[in-house]
XYZ file of C-alpha atoms in Angstrom:
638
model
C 99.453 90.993 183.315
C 100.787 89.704 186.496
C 99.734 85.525 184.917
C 101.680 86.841 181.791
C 105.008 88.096 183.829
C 104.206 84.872 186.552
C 104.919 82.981 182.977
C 107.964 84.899 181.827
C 109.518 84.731 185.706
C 108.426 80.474 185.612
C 110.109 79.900 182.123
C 113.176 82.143 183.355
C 113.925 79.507 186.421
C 113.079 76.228 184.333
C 115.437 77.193 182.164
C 118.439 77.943 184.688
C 117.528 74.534 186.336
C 118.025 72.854 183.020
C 120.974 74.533 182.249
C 122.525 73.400 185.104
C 121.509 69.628 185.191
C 120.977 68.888 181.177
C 119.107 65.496 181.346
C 120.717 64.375 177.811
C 124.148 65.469 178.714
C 124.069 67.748 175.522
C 123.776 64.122 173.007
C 121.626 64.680 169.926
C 119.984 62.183 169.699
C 118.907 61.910 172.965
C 119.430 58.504 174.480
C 117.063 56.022 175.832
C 118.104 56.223 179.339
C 120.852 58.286 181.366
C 121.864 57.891 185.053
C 124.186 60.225 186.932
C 125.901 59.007 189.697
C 128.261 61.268 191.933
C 131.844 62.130 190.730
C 133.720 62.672 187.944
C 136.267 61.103 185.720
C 139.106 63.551 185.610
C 140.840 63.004 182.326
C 144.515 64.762 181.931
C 146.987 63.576 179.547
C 149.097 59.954 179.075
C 145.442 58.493 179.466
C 145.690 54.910 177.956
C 143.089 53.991 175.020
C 142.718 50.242 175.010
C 140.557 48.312 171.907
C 140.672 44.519 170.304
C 141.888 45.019 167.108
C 137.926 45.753 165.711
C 138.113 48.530 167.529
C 141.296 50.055 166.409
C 139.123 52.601 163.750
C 137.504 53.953 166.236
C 139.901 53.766 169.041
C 142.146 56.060 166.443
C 138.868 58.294 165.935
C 139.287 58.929 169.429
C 143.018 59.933 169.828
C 142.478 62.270 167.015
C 139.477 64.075 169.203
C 141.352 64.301 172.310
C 144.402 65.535 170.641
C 142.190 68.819 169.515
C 141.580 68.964 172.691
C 145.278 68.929 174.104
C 144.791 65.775 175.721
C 147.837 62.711 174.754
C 146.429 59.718 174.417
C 148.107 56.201 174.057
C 146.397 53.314 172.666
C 147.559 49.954 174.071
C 145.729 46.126 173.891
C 142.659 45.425 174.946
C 144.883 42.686 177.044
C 146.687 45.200 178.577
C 146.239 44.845 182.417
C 145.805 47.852 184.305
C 145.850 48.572 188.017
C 142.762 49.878 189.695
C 143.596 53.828 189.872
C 144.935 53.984 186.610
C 142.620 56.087 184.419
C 141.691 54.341 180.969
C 139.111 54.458 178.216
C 138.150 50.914 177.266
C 136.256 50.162 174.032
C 134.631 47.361 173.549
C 132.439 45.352 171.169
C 129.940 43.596 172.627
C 131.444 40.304 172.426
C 128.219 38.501 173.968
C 125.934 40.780 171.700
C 123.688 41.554 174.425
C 122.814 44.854 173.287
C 120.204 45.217 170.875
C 121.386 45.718 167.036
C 123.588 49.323 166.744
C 123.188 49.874 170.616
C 125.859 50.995 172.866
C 126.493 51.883 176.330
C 128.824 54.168 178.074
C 129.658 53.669 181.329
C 131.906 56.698 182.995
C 133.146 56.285 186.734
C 136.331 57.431 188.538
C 139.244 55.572 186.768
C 137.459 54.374 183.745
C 135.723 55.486 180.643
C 134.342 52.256 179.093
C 132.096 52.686 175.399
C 130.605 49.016 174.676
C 128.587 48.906 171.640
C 126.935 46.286 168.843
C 128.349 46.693 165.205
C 127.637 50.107 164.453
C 127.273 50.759 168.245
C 130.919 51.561 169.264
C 130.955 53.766 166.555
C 127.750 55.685 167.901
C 129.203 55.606 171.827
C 132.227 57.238 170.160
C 129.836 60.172 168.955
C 127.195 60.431 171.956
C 130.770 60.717 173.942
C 132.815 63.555 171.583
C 129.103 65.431 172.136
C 129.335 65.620 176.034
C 132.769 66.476 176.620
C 133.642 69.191 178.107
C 133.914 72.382 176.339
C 136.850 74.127 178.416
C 138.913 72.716 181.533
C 139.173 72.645 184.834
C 142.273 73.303 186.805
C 144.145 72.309 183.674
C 142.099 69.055 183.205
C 139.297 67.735 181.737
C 136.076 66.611 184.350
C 133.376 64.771 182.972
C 130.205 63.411 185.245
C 130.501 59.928 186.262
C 127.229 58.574 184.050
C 125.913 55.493 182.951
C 124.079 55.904 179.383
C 122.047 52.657 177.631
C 121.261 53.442 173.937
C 119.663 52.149 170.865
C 117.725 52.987 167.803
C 113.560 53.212 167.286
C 114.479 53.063 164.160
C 116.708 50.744 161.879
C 116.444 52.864 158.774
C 117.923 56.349 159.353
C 118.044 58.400 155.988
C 119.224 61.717 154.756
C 118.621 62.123 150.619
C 120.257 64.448 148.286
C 119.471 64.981 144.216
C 122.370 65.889 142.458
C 120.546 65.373 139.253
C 119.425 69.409 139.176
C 122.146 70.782 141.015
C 125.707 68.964 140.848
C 127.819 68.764 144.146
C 131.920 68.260 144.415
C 133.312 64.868 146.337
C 134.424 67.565 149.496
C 130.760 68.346 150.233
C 129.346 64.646 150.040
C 131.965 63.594 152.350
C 131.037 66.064 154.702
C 127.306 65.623 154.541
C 128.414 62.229 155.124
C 130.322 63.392 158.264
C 127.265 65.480 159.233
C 125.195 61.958 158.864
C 127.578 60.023 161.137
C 128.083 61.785 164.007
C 123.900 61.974 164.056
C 123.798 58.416 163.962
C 122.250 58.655 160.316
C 122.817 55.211 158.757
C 121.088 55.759 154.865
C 122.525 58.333 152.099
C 119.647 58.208 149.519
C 122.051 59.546 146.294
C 119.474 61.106 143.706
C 121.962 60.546 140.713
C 119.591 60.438 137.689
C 117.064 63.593 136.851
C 115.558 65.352 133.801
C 117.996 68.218 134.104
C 120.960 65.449 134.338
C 122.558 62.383 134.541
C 125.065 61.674 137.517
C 126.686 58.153 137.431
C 129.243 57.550 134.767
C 128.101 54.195 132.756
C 130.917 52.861 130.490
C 128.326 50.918 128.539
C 126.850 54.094 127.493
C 129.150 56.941 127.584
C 126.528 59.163 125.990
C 124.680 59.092 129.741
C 127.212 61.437 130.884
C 128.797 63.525 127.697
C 125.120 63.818 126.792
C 122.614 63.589 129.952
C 125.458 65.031 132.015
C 125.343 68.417 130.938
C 122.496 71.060 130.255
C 122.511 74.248 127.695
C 120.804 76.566 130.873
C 119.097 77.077 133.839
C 116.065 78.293 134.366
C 116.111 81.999 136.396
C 113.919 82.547 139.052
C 110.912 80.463 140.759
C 109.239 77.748 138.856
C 107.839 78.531 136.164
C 109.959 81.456 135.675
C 110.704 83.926 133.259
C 110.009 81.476 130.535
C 113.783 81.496 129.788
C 117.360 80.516 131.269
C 120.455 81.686 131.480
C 121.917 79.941 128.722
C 125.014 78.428 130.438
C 125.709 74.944 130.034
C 125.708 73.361 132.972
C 127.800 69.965 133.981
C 128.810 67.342 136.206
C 128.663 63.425 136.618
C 131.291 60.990 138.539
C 133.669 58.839 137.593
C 132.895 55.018 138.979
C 135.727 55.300 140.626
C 134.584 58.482 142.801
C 131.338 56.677 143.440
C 133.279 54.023 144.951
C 135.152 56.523 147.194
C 131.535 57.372 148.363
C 131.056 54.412 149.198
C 134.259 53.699 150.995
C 133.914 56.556 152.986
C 130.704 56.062 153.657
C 130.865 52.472 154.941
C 133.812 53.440 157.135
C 130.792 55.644 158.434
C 128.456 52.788 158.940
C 126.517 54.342 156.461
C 124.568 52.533 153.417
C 125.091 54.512 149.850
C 121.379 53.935 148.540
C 121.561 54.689 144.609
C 118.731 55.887 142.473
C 118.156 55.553 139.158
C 114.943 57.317 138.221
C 112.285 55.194 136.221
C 109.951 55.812 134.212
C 109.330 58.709 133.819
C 112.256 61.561 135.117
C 114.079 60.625 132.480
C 114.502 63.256 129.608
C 118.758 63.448 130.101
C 118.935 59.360 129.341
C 116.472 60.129 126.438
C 118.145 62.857 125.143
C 121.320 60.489 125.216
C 119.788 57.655 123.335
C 116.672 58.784 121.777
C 115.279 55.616 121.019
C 114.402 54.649 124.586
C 111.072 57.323 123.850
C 107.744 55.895 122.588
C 108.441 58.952 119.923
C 112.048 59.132 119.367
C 111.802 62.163 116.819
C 109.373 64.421 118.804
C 110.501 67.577 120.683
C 110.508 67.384 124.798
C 110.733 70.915 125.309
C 107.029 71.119 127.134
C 106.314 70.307 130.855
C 103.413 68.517 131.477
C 102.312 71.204 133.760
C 103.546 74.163 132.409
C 104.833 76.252 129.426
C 108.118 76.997 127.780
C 109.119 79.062 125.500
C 112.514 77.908 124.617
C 113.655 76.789 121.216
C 112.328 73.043 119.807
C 115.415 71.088 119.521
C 114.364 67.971 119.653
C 115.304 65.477 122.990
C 117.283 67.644 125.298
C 118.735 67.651 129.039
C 115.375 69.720 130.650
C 116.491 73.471 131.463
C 113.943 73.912 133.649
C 111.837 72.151 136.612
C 108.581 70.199 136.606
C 107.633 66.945 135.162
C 108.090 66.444 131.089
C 105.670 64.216 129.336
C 108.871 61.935 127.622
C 109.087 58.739 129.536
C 110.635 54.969 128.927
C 109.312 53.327 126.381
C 108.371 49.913 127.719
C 110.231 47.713 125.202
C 112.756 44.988 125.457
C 115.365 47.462 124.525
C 114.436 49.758 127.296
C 114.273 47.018 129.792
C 117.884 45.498 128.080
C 119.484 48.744 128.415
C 118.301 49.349 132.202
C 119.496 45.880 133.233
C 122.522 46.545 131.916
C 123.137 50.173 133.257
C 121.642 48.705 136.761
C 124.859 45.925 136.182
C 126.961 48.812 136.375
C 125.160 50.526 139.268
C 125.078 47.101 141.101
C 128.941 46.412 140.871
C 129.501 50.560 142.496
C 126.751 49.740 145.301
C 126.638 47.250 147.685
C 123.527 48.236 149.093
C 120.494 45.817 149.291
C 118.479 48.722 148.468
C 118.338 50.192 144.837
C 116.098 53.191 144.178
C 114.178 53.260 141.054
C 111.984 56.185 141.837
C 108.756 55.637 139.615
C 107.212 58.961 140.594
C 105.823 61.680 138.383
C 105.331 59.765 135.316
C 102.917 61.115 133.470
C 101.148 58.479 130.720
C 100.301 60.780 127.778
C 102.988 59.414 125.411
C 102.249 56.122 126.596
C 98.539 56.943 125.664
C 99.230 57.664 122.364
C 101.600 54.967 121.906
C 100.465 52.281 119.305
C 103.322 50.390 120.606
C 102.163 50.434 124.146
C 98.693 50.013 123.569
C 99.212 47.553 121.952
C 101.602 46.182 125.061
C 98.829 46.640 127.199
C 96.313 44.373 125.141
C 99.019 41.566 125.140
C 99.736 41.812 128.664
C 96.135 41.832 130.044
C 96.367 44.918 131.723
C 93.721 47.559 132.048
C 95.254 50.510 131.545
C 98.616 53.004 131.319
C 98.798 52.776 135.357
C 99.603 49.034 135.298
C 101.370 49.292 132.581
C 103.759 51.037 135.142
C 103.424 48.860 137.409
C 104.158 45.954 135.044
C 107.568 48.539 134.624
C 108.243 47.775 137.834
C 107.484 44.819 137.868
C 109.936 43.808 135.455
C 112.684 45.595 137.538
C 112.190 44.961 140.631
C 112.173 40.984 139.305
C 115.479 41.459 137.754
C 116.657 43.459 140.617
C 115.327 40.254 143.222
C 117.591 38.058 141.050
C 120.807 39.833 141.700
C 120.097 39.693 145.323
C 118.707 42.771 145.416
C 115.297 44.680 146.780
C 113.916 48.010 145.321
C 112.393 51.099 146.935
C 110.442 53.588 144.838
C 107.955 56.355 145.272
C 104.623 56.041 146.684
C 103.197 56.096 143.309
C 104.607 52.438 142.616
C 101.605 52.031 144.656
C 99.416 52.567 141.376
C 98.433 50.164 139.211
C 99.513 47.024 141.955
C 102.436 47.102 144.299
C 105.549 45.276 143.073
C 105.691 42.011 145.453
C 108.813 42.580 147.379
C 108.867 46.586 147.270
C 109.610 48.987 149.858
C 107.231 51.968 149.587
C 109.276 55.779 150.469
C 106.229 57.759 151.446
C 106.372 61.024 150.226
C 102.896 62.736 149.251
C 101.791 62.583 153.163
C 101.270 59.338 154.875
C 98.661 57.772 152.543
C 100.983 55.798 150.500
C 102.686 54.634 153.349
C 99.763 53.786 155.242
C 98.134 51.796 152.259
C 101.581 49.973 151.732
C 101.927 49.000 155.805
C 98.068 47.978 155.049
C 99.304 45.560 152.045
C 102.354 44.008 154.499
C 105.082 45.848 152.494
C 107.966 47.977 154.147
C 107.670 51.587 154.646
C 110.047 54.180 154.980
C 108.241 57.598 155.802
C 109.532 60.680 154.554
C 106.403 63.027 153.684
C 106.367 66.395 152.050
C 104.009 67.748 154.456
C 105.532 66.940 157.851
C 108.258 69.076 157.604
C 110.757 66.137 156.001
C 111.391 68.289 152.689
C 114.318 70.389 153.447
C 114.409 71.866 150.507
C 111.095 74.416 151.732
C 111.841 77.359 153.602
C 112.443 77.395 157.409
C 110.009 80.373 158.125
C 107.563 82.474 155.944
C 110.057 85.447 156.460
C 110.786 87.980 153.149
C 114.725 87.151 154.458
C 114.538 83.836 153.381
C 116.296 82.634 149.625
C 114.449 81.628 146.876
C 112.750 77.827 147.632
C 110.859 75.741 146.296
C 107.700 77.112 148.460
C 106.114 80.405 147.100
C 103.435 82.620 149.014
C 104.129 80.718 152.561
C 103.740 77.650 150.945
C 106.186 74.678 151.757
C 106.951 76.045 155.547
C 108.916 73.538 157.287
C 110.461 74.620 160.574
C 113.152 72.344 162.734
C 109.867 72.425 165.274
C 107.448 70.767 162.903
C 110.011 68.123 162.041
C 110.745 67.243 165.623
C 107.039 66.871 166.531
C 106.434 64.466 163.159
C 106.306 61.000 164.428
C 106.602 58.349 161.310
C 104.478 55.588 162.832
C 100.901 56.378 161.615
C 98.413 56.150 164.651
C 95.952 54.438 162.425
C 97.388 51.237 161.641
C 97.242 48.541 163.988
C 100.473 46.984 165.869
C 101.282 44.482 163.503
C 101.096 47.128 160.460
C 103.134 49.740 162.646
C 106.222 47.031 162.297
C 106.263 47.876 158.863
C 107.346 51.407 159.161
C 110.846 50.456 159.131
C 111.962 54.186 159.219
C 112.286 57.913 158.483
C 114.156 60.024 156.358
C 114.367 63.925 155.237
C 115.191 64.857 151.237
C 117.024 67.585 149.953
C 115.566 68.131 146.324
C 118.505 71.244 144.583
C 116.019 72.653 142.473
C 117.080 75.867 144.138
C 120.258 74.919 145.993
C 122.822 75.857 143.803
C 125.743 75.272 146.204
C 126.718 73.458 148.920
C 126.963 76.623 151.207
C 123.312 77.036 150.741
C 122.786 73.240 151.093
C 124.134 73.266 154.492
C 121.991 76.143 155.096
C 118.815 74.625 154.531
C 119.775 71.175 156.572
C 120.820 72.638 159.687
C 119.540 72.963 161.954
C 117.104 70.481 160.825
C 119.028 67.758 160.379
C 119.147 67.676 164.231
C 115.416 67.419 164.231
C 115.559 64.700 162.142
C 118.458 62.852 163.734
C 116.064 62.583 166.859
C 113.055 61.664 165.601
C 114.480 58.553 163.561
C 116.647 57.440 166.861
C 114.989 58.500 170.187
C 111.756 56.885 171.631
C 108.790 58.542 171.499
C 108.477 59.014 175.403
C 112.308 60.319 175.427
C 111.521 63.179 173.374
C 111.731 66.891 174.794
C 111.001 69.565 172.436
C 111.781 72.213 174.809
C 114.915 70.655 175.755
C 116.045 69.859 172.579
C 115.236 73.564 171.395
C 116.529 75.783 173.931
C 119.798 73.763 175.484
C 120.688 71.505 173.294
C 120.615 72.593 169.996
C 121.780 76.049 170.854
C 124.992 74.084 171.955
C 125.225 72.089 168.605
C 124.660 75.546 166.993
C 127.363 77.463 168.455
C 129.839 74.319 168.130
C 128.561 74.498 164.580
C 129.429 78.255 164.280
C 132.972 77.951 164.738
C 133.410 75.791 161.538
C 133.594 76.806 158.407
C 129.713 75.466 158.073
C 126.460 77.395 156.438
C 123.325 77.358 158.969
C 120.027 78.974 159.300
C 120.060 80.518 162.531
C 117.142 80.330 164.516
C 115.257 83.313 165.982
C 114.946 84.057 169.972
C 113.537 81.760 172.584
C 110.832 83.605 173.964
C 109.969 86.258 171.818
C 106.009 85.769 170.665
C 105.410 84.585 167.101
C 101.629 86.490 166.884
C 99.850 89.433 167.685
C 99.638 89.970 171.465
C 96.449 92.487 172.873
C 97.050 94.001 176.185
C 98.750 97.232 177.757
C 102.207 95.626 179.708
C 104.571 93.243 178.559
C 107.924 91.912 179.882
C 109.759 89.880 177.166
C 112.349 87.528 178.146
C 114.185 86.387 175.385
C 117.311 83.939 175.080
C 120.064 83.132 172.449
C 119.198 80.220 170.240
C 122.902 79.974 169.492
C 125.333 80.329 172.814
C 127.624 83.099 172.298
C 124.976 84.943 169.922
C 124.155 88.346 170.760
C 120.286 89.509 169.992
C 119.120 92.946 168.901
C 116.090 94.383 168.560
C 114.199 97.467 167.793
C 110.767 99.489 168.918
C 110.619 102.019 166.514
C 109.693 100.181 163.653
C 112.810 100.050 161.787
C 114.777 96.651 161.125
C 117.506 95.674 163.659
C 121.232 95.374 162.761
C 124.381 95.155 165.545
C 123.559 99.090 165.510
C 120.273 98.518 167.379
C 120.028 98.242 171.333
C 121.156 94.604 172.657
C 119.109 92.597 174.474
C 120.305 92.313 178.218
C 117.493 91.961 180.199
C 113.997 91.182 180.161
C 112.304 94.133 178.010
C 109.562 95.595 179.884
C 106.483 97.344 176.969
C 104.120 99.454 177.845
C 101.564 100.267 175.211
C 99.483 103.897 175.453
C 95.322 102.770 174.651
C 94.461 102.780 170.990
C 97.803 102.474 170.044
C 100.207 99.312 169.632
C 103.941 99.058 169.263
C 106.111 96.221 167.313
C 109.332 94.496 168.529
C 112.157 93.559 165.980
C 114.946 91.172 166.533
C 117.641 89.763 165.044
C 120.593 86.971 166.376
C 123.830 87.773 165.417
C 126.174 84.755 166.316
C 130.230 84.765 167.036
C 131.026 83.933 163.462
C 128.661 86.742 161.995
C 125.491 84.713 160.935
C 122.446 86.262 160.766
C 118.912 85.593 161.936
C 116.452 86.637 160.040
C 114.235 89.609 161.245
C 111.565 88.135 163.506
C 108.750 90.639 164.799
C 105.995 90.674 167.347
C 103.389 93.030 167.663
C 101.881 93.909 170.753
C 98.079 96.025 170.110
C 96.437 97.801 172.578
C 93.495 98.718 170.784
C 94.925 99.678 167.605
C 92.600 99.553 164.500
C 95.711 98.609 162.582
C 97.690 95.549 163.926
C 99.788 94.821 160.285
C-alpha cells in the first residue's frame, strides 16, 4: 500500500513539474531540439511582419492567426530596416539552404520573432509557432518564452490515406483533412479513388466509369458478412476533373503531394461492371465474394454491395492494358505526383485459373504460374508508368510473383513485405495493419465503441500503440534501413459512413502518427505526449466544430488490481474536461460524483468493488465508460 500511494504521490509531482516547464513547448510533433533562454517576447499589436516575396503565403497565413487572436499585424519588405527595439517577426527562407530538406528554425528573443525554414520548412515554423502561442494574455499582451527551436523530419514520406471508393466524401471534408495534414507536418494524401463498391475519378474517355462504377444499388447492413442483404439504396458519388484539380491546388498550397490510386488487378468489379469486357468472363455473374456468401439477386457485373474481395479481376489483354494506359493519361494530366498507386492487393487468381485466354498467356510468356502472371500486370504498368516520368507504389503483394524493378513497396500485412522489399534494395513505405496504422479499427475493446471493421476485440488500435510503432525494422542492416523511406496511417470507410465519424476515428491518432513519421526516435516521450500535450491539442480541438474520440483518464488502472487500499489519482485527458465516476456499479453520466481529488478505496476481505468513469469535455463529448476493478479476495472479479 504505502509503494502503491508513494507511486500515485511521485506521478502527482512529475506531472505538476511538467506542466509547468513543457519541454516541447506544446508542438506536435515534437522537435529535434529546444533551448529556453530567459525572457520573453512581448507581442501587442502594430507588430511588423516582414517576408521576401516567397514568403508572402505564409507571411499572410500569419496575419490571419494573429488577427483571431486580436493582435494587428502589418506586413512590410523583407528590406525594410528596423531599429533595434522595434518588435518584428521575420520570415525567412533559407537563402543559403543550410538546413536540411523541410527543416526550419525559430528563433524567439526580446524584439524579434524570426521563423527560417527550407522549402516546406517556413511553412512548418509557421505551424510549430501557431501551436505554442499563448492561449490567453497577459496584462493585455501576448508573452511568449524567448526559445531557440532546430527542426527537421526522420522521415521524408509523411502519409495519411483515405478510400473513398466504399464510402464517398464532399470537397469540404477533404480540404479539411487536408488542413488536419498540414498543420501536422503530413506531406502525402494517399486518395483511394477506385474500389469494388465504386469508382471515384471522372474519366471523359469512359464516362461509363462514373454513371456506371460510380454508383451502387445498396449497402450492405451491419458487420461483414452481414445479414446477407442491403439496404437497397443506391448509393453515389465521383468528382469532376476539375474538383480533383482543386485537391490538388489546395493541397500543394499545403506542401502536400495528392498520391492517386487506381486499384489493379483485382478490386475492380465497378470498372467491370462499366465495361464488361475487361473480365476473363464478360457474361458471368460477380455477385459472390471470394470469401464469403451472398444472397442477393444474379444480375450479372455489378458495383459490389457489400465488402470483401470478389473473384472478377482484369483480364490481362491488350485491351485491358490499352484502356488502363489511357485512363492512367487522364489520371496523369489531374496528378502531378511522381507517385501513382496501383494497388495490386487482394487479387484472387481463380478466373484467371480458369481462363483459356490466360493460360494460354502464361505459356507464351514463360511464366510459371497465375502469381507472375500478376506480376507481369505490373510489370507492364509500372513500365508504361516509368515512361511518363512516373514511379508506382502498390501493395505488399506486388511482392509475389517478382517485384516490379523500380517499385515502391506500401507495407501493409505487418512488416514482412516491407522487410523483404528493403532486403531486395526497393523503397518502403511502412504502414502495417497490425501496429496500430489502420485507423479504421476501434480505439479500445469497449461495447461504446461504433461498428468497425474489428469484431470480438479484434483490430484494437489505440493512439498508444501507434506512438510506440517505430517503421524502421530492427532486423535489417543500416544500409537496408535507408530504404524505409517512411510511414503512413489508412483510413479504409468500410464502416465510416460520414465524415463526422471519420474525424472520429483519426483523432486523436493522427497526432500519434504525426510524431512518429517526424520526431527522432530518442526525442520521443510517450508520457509527455499523452498527458500534456495532447490533452492541449484535444481541448483546442474541442472548441471546433470537429468529431474526436476522447480518451479515458490518466491514471485510472486498465486491469484487475488485488489488494485492500487504493488511492486513485486521475487527470483530464482533455483540459477543461470534467471526469465522473461511479462505485456502485452503475454507469457514470454528469449525474454521477465528479472527480476532485484523489479517490481513496477501501475494499472489506472477500469482497471487491469496481470504479466507473467517464470524461465529459467543454463541448459535450463523451468518453467512453472505462472501469477498473479492484478484488480483495473476491471469487468473482468480472
Amino acid at each position: 500500500m504505502r509503494k502503491l500511494l508513494f507511486s500515485f504521490l511521485a506521478t502527482i509531482l512529475i506531472s505538476k513539474a511538467s506542466a509547468q516547464t513543457d519541454v516541447n513547448m506544446g508542438i506536435i510533433p515534437a522537435p529535434v531540439s529546444i533551448t529556453k533562454t530567459a525572457g520573453n517576447f512581448t507581442l501587442g499589436n502594430n507588430v511588423l511582419i516582414l517576408a521576401t516575396p516567397s514568403g508572402q503565403a505564409v507571411a499572410s497565413t500569419l496575419k490571419q492567426f494573429l488577427a483571431t487572436k486580436g493582435v494587428t499585424a502589418k506586413l512590410v519588405s523583407a528590406k525594410t530596416p528596423l531599429t533595434a527595439n522595434q518588435k518584428a517577426i521575420v520570415l525567412r527562407n533559407d537563402a543559403d539552404q543550410k538546413l536540411p530538406n523541410e527543416g526550419y528554425q525559430i528563433s524567439i528573443k526580446a524584439n524579434r520573432i524570426i521563423l527560417d525554414g527550407r522549402n516546406a520548412g517556413l511553412f512548418y515554423a509557421l505551424q510549430s509557432f501557431m501551436q505554442m502561442f499563448p492561449a490567453s494574455k497577459t496584462n493585455a499582451a501576448y508573452s511568449i518564452p524567448n526559445v531557440e527551436i532546430n527542426d527537421y523530419p526522420r522521415f521524408s514520406y509523411r502519409g495519411l490515406h483515405l478510400d473513398v471508393g466504399r464510402h464517398f466524401f464532399p470537397l469540404s471534408f477533404i480540404k479539411k483533412y487536408l488542413d488536419v495534414m498540414a498543420a501536422y507536418k503530413l506531406n502525402n494524401f494517399h486518395w483511394h479513388l477506385t474500389e469494388d463498391q465504386g469508382w471515384r475519378l471522372e474519366i471523359k474517355k469512359y464516362p461509363k466509369l462514373t454513371e456506371v462504377g460510380g454508383s451502387r444499388n445498396g449497402t450492405i447492413i451491419g458487420n461483414y458478412p452481414g445479414s446477407g442483404g442491403t439496404d437497397n439504396e443506391v448509393y453515389k458519388g465521383y468528382y469532376t476533373q476539375e474538383e480533383a484539380k482543386e485537391i490538388v491546388a489546395y493541397a500543394a498550397a499545403r506542401y502536400i503531394n495528392v498520391i492517386p490510386e487506381i486499384e489493379l488487378p483485382g478490386h475492380s468489379s465497378a470498372a467491370i461492371a462499366a465495361y464488361p469486357e475487361l473480365s476473363c468472363f464478360p457474361d458471368r455473374d460477380t455477385y459472390v465474394a471470394a470469401n464469403a456468401p451472398w444472397s442477393g439477386s444474379r444480375t450479372g457485373k455489378q458495383v459490389q454491395q457489400t465488402w470483401g474481395v470478389f473473384d472478377d479481376i482484369f483480364v490481362p489483354s491488350e485491351n485491358t492494358f490499352n484502356f488502363l494506359q489511357n485512363v492512367l493519361d487522364e489520371v496523369l494530366a489531374i496528378f502531378p505526383s511522381k507517385y501513382i498507386h496501383i494497388g495490386g492487393d487482394e487479387a484472387p487468381k481463380k478466373y484467371w485459373k480458369e481462363s483459356a485466354f490466360c493460360q494460354q498467356l502464361i505459356k507464351e510468356k514463360g511464366l510459371k504460374d497465375e502469381h507472375e502472371l500478376q506480376s507481369y500486370f505490373i510489370q507492364r504498368i509500372e513500365k508504361y508508368l516509368n515512361g511518363k516520368g512516373r514511379s508506382i507504389i502498390g501493395w505488399d503483394e506486388i511482392l509475389e510473383g517478382g517485384l516490379a524493378p523500380n517499385a515502391t513497396v506500401m507495407s501493409w500485412r505487418g512488416e514482412k513485405g516491407g522487410i523483404e522489399a528493403a532486403q531486395q534494395n526497393h523503397d518502403v513505405l511502412m504502414t502495417p495493419s497490425t501496429n496500430g496504422l489502420y485507423f479504421d479499427h476501434k480505439q479500445s475493446i469497449a461495447e461504446d465503441e461504433p461498428l468497425t471493421i474489428g469484431r470480438n476485440g479484434k483490430g484494437f488500435a489505440h493512439y498508444s500503440k501507434v506512438y510506440n510503432y517505430d517503421p524502421v525494422p530492427a532486423v535489417l542492416t543500416d544500409e537496408q534501413k535507408k530504404y524505409i523511406k517512411g510511414v503512413q496511417a489508412n483510413l479504409w470507410t468500410e464502416y465510416i459512413e460520414t465524415p463526422s465519424k471519420a474525424e472520429y476515428m483519426i483523432f486523436p491518432r493522427v497526432y500519434a502518427l504525426a510524431e512518429i513519421a517526424w520526431t527522432p526516435l530518442e526525442k520521443k516521450d510517450f508520457k509527455n505526449f499523452s498527458e500534456e500535450r495532447l490533452p492541449l491539442h484535444l481541448a483546442k480541438l474541442d472548441q471546433t466544430a470537429t468529431n474526436f474520440w476522447v480518451p479515458v483518464p490518466f491514471g485510472q488502472p486498465d486491469a484487475t488490481v488485488n489488494g485492500e487500499n487504493y488511492v486513485v489519482d486521475l487527470k483530464v485527458p482533455v483540459n477543461g474536461a470534467k471526469i465522473y465516476y461511479t462505485l456502485d456499479g452503475y454507469r457514470p453520466s454528469e449525474n454521477a460524483a465528479e472527480y476532485t481529488a484523489p479517490i481513496k478505496i477501501n475494499v472489506p476481505a472477500g469482497q471487491k468493488k469496481v470504479l466507473k468513469t467517464i470524461v465529459i469535455t467543454p463541448s459535450g463529448k463523451r468518453s467512453i465508460v472505462s472501469q477498473s476493478i479492484f478484488n480483495n479476495g473476491a471469487a468473482d472479479v468480472k
